Short mmCIF file of C-alpha atoms and ligand atoms in Angstrom, two decimals:
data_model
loop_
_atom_site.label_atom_id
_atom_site.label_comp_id
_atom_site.label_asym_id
_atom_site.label_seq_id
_atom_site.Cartn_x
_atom_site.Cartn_y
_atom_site.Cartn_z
CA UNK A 26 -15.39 14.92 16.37
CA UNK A 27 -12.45 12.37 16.92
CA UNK A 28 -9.63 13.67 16.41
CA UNK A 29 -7.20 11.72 13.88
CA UNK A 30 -3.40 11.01 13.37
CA UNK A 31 -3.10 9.27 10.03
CA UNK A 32 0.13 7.02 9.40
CA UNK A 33 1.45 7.22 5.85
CA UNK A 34 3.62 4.39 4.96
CA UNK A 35 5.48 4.23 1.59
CA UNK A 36 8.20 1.76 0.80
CA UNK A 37 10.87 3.89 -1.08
CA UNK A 38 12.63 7.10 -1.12
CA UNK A 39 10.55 8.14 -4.08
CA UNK A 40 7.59 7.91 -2.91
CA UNK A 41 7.33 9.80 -0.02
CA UNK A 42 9.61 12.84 -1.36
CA UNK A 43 6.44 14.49 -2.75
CA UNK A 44 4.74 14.50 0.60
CA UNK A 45 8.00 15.20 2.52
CA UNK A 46 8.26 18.59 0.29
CA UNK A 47 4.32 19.48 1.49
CA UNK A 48 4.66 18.30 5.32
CA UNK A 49 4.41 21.47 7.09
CA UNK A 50 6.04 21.87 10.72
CA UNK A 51 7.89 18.89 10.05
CA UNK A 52 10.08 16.86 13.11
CA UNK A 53 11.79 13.41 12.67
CA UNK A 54 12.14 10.77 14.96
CA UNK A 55 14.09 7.76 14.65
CA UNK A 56 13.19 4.30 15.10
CA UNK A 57 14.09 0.68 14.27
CA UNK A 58 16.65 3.30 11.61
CA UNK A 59 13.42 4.02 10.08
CA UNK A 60 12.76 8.18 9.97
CA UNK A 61 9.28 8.99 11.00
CA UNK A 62 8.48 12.36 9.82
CA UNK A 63 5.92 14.12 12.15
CA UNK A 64 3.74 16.98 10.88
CA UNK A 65 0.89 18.75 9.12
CA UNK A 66 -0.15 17.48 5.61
CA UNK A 67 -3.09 18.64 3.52
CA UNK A 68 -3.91 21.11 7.19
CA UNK A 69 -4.13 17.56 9.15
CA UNK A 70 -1.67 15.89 11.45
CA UNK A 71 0.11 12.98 9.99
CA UNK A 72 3.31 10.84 10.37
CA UNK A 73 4.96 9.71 7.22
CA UNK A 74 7.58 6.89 6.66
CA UNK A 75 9.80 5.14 4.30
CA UNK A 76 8.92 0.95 5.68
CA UNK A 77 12.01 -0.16 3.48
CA UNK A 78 10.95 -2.89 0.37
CA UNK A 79 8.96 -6.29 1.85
CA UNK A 80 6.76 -7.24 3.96
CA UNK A 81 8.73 -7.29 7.52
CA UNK A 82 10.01 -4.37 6.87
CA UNK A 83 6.50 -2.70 6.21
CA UNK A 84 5.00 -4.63 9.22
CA UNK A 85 7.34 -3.57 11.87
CA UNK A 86 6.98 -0.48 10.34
CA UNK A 87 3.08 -0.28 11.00
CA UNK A 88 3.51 -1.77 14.57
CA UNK A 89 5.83 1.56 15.58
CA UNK A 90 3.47 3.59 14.27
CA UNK A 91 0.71 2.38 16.25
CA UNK A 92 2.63 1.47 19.17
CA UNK A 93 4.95 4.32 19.65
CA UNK A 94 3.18 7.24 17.63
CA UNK A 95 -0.37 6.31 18.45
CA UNK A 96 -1.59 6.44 14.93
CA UNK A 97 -5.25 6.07 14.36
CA UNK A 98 -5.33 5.05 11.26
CA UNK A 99 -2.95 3.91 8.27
CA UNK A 100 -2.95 4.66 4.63
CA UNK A 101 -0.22 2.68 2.78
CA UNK A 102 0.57 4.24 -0.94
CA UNK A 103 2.93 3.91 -3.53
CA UNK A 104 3.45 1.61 -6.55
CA UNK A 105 2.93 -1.47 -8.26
CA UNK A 106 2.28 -4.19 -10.83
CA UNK A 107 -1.17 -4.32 -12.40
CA UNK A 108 -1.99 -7.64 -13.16
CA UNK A 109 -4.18 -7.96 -16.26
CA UNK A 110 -4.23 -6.85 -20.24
CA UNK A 111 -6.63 -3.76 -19.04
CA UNK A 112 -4.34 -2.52 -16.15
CA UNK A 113 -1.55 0.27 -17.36
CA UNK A 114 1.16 2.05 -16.03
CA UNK A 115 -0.29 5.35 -14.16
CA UNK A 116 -4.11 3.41 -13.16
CA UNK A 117 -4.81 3.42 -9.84
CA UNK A 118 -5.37 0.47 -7.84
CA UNK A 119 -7.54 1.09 -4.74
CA UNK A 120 -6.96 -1.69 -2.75
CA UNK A 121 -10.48 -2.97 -0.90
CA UNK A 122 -8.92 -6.50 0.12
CA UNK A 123 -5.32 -7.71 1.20
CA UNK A 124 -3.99 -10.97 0.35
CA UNK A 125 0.01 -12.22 1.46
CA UNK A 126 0.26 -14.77 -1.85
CA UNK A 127 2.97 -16.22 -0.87
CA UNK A 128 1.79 -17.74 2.07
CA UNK A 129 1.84 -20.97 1.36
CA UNK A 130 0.85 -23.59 4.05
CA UNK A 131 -1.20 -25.92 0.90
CA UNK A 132 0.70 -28.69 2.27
CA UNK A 133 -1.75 -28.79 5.23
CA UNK A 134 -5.28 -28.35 3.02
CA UNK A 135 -5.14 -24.81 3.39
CA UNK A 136 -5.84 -22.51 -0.28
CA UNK A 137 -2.74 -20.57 -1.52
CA UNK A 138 -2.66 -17.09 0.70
CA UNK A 139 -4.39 -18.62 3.74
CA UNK A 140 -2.59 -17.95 7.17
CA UNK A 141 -2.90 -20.97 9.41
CA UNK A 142 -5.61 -20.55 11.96
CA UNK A 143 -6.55 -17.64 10.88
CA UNK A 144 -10.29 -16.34 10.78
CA UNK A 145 -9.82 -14.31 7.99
CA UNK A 146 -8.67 -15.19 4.26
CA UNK A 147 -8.19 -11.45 3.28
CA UNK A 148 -7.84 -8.05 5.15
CA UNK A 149 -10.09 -5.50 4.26
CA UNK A 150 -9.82 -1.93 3.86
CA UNK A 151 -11.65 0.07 5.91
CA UNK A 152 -14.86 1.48 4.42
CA UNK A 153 -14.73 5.29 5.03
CA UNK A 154 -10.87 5.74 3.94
CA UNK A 155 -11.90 3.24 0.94
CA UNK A 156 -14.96 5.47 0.11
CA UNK A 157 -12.56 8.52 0.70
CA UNK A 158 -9.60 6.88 -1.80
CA UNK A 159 -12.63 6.50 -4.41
CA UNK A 160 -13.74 10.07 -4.36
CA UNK A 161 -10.19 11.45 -4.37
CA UNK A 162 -9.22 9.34 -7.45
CA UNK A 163 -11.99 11.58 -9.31
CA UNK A 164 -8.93 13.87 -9.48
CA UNK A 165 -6.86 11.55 -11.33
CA UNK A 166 -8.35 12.20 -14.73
CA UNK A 167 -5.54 11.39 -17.37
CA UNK A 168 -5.32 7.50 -15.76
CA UNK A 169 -8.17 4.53 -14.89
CA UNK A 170 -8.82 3.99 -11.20
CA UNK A 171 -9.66 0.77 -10.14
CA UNK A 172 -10.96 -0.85 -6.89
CA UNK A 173 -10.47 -4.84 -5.99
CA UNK A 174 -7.83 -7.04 -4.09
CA UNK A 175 -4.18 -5.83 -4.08
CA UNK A 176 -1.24 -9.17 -3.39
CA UNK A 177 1.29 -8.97 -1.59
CA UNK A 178 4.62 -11.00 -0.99
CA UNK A 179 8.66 -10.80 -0.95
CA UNK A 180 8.96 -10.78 -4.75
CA UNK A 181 8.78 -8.88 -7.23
CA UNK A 182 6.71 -10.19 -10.00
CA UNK A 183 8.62 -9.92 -13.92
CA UNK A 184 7.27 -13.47 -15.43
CA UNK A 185 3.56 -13.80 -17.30
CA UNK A 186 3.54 -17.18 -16.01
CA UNK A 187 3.23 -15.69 -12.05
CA UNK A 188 1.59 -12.81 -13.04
CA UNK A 189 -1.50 -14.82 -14.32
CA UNK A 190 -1.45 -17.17 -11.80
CA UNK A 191 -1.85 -14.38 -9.48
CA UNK A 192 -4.71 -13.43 -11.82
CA UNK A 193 -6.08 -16.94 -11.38
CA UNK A 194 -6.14 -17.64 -7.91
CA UNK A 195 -6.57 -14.49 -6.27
CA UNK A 196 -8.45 -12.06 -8.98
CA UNK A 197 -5.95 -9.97 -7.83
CA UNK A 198 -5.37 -6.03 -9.92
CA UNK A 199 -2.29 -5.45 -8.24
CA UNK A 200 1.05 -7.18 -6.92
CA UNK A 201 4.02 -4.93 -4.64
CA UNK A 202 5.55 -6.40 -1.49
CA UNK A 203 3.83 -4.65 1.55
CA UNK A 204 0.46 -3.65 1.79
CA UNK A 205 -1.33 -7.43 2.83
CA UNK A 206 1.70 -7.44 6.24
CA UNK A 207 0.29 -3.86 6.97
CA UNK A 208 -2.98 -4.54 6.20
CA UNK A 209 -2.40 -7.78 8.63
CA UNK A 210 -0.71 -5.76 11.73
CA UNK A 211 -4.11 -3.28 11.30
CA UNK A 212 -6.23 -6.39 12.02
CA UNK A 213 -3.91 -7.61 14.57
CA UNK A 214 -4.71 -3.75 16.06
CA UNK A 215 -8.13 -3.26 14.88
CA UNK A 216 -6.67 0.01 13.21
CA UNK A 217 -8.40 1.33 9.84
CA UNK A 218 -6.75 0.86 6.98
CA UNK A 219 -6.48 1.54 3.28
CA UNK A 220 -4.36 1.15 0.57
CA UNK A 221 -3.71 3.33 -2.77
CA UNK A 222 -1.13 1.97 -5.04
CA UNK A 223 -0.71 3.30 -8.65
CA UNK A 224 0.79 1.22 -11.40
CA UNK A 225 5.03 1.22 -12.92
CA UNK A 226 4.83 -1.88 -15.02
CA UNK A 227 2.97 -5.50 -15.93
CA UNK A 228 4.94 -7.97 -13.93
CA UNK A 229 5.53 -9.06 -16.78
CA UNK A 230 9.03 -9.91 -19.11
CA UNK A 231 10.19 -5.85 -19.15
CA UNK A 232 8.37 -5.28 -15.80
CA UNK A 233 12.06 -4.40 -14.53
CA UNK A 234 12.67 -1.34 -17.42
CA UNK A 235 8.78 -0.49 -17.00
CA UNK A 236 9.09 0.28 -13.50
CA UNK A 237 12.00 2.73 -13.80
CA UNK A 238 10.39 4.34 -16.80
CA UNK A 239 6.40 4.69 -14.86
CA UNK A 240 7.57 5.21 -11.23
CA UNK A 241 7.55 9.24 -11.47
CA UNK A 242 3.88 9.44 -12.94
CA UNK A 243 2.83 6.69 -10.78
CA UNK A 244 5.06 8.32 -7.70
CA UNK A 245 2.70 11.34 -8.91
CA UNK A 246 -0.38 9.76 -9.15
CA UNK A 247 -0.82 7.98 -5.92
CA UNK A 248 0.60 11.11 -4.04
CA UNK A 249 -1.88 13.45 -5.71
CA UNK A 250 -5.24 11.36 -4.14
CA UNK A 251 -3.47 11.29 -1.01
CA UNK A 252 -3.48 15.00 -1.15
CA UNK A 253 -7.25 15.31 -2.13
CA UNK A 254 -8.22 12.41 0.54
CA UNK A 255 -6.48 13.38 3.66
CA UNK A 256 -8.44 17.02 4.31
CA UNK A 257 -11.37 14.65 5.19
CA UNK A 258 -9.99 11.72 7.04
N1 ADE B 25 6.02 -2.99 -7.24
C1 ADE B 25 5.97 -2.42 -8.46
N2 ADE B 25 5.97 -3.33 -9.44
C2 ADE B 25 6.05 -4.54 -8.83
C3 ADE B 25 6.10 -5.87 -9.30
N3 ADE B 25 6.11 -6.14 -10.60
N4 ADE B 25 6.17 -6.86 -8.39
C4 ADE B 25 6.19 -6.59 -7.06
N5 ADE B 25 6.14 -5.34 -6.56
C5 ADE B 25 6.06 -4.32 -7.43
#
């Protein structure tokens, strides 16, 4: 069998402390002042890193990893908006499609979130680490899992008005500010990818208190399916 080195990119401090306190035989290396922490997670060899909030951040992030630590594969986790009445703080969002929403070249004919020339509207996940994601979120029993397209972009989302439109235009579940760029530089690499993102708030009005009060149980929650998917990737 191949053997695998998985890349595991969060965006804050918060999220990667729970996986920082299991990484076994852990070194750090520093690059671009990011820290990527080498070592064993879940019995499998893995480098996890704090990308910093947005999306340049997260994609020069993704391009180290695959560049310099010869990652074969990427899972991106952490938290986010849910987008919808249905969607609550703690659900997890499996991301199977990647969207940047504010890209933005309409001007030109193109829809909202297509890249100019292009040949792809959306990134998908890769199916095994999707299929993986799903059967791991069997262990999140207390919350809703969810599967469908995760956007992307350098805001973050507190008004109804922009969270329905992102709703509207993109059925999206989820909004947070990274995972379409790394989804993006996978393409660019023809690297697997998948993304696991676990809701803080509505991007809505109070989306700003809601995500200080949800972060630790969604912190938790996306960290716990990380730890039941990565024995078998
Ligand atoms: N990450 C968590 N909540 C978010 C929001 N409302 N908008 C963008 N990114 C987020």
């Amino acid at each position: 069998m191949k053997s695998t080195l998985t890349g595991i990119i969060v965006a804050m401090q918060e999220e990667l402390e729970i996986i920082l306190q299991q990484l076994e035989q852990p070194q750090t290396v520093e690059r671009a002042g990011m820290h990527f922490h080498v070592g064993l997670f879940a019995g499998k060899p893995v480098v996890a890193v704090i990308c910093g909030v947005g999306k340049v951040n997260a994609a020069a992030c993704t391009q180290l990893l695959i560049s310099d630590f010869r990652v074969t594969q990427i899972i991106n986790i952490g938290i986010a908006g849910g987008l919808g009445p249905g969607i609550l703080p703690g659900d997890i969002v499996i991301g199977d499609s990647l969207v940047q929403h504010d890209m933005d070249v309409t001007a030109l004919g193109l829809a909202p979130g297509q890249i100019f020339r292009l040949n792809t509207f959306d990134f998908k996940s890769d199916p095994l680490l999707l299929g993986l994601a799903q059967a791991a979120s069997a262990h999140i029993t207390a919350h809703n899992s969810y599967t469908g397209r995760i956007v992307s972009g350098d805001q973050f989302i507190a008004c109804p008005e922009k969270s329905q439109w992102l709703q509207k235009e993109f059925s999206a579940l989820a909004c947070e500010m990274e995972s379409a760029s790394i989804a993006h530089v996978c393409y660019l690499n023809q690297l697997p990818f998948v993304c696991i993102r676990s809701i803080s708030d509505n991007a809505n009005n109070g989306a700003h208190m809601d995500f200080e009060q949800f972060m630790p149980i969604a912190v938790e929650n996306s960290s716990i399916l990380l730890r039941h998917m990565i024995p078998s990737c």
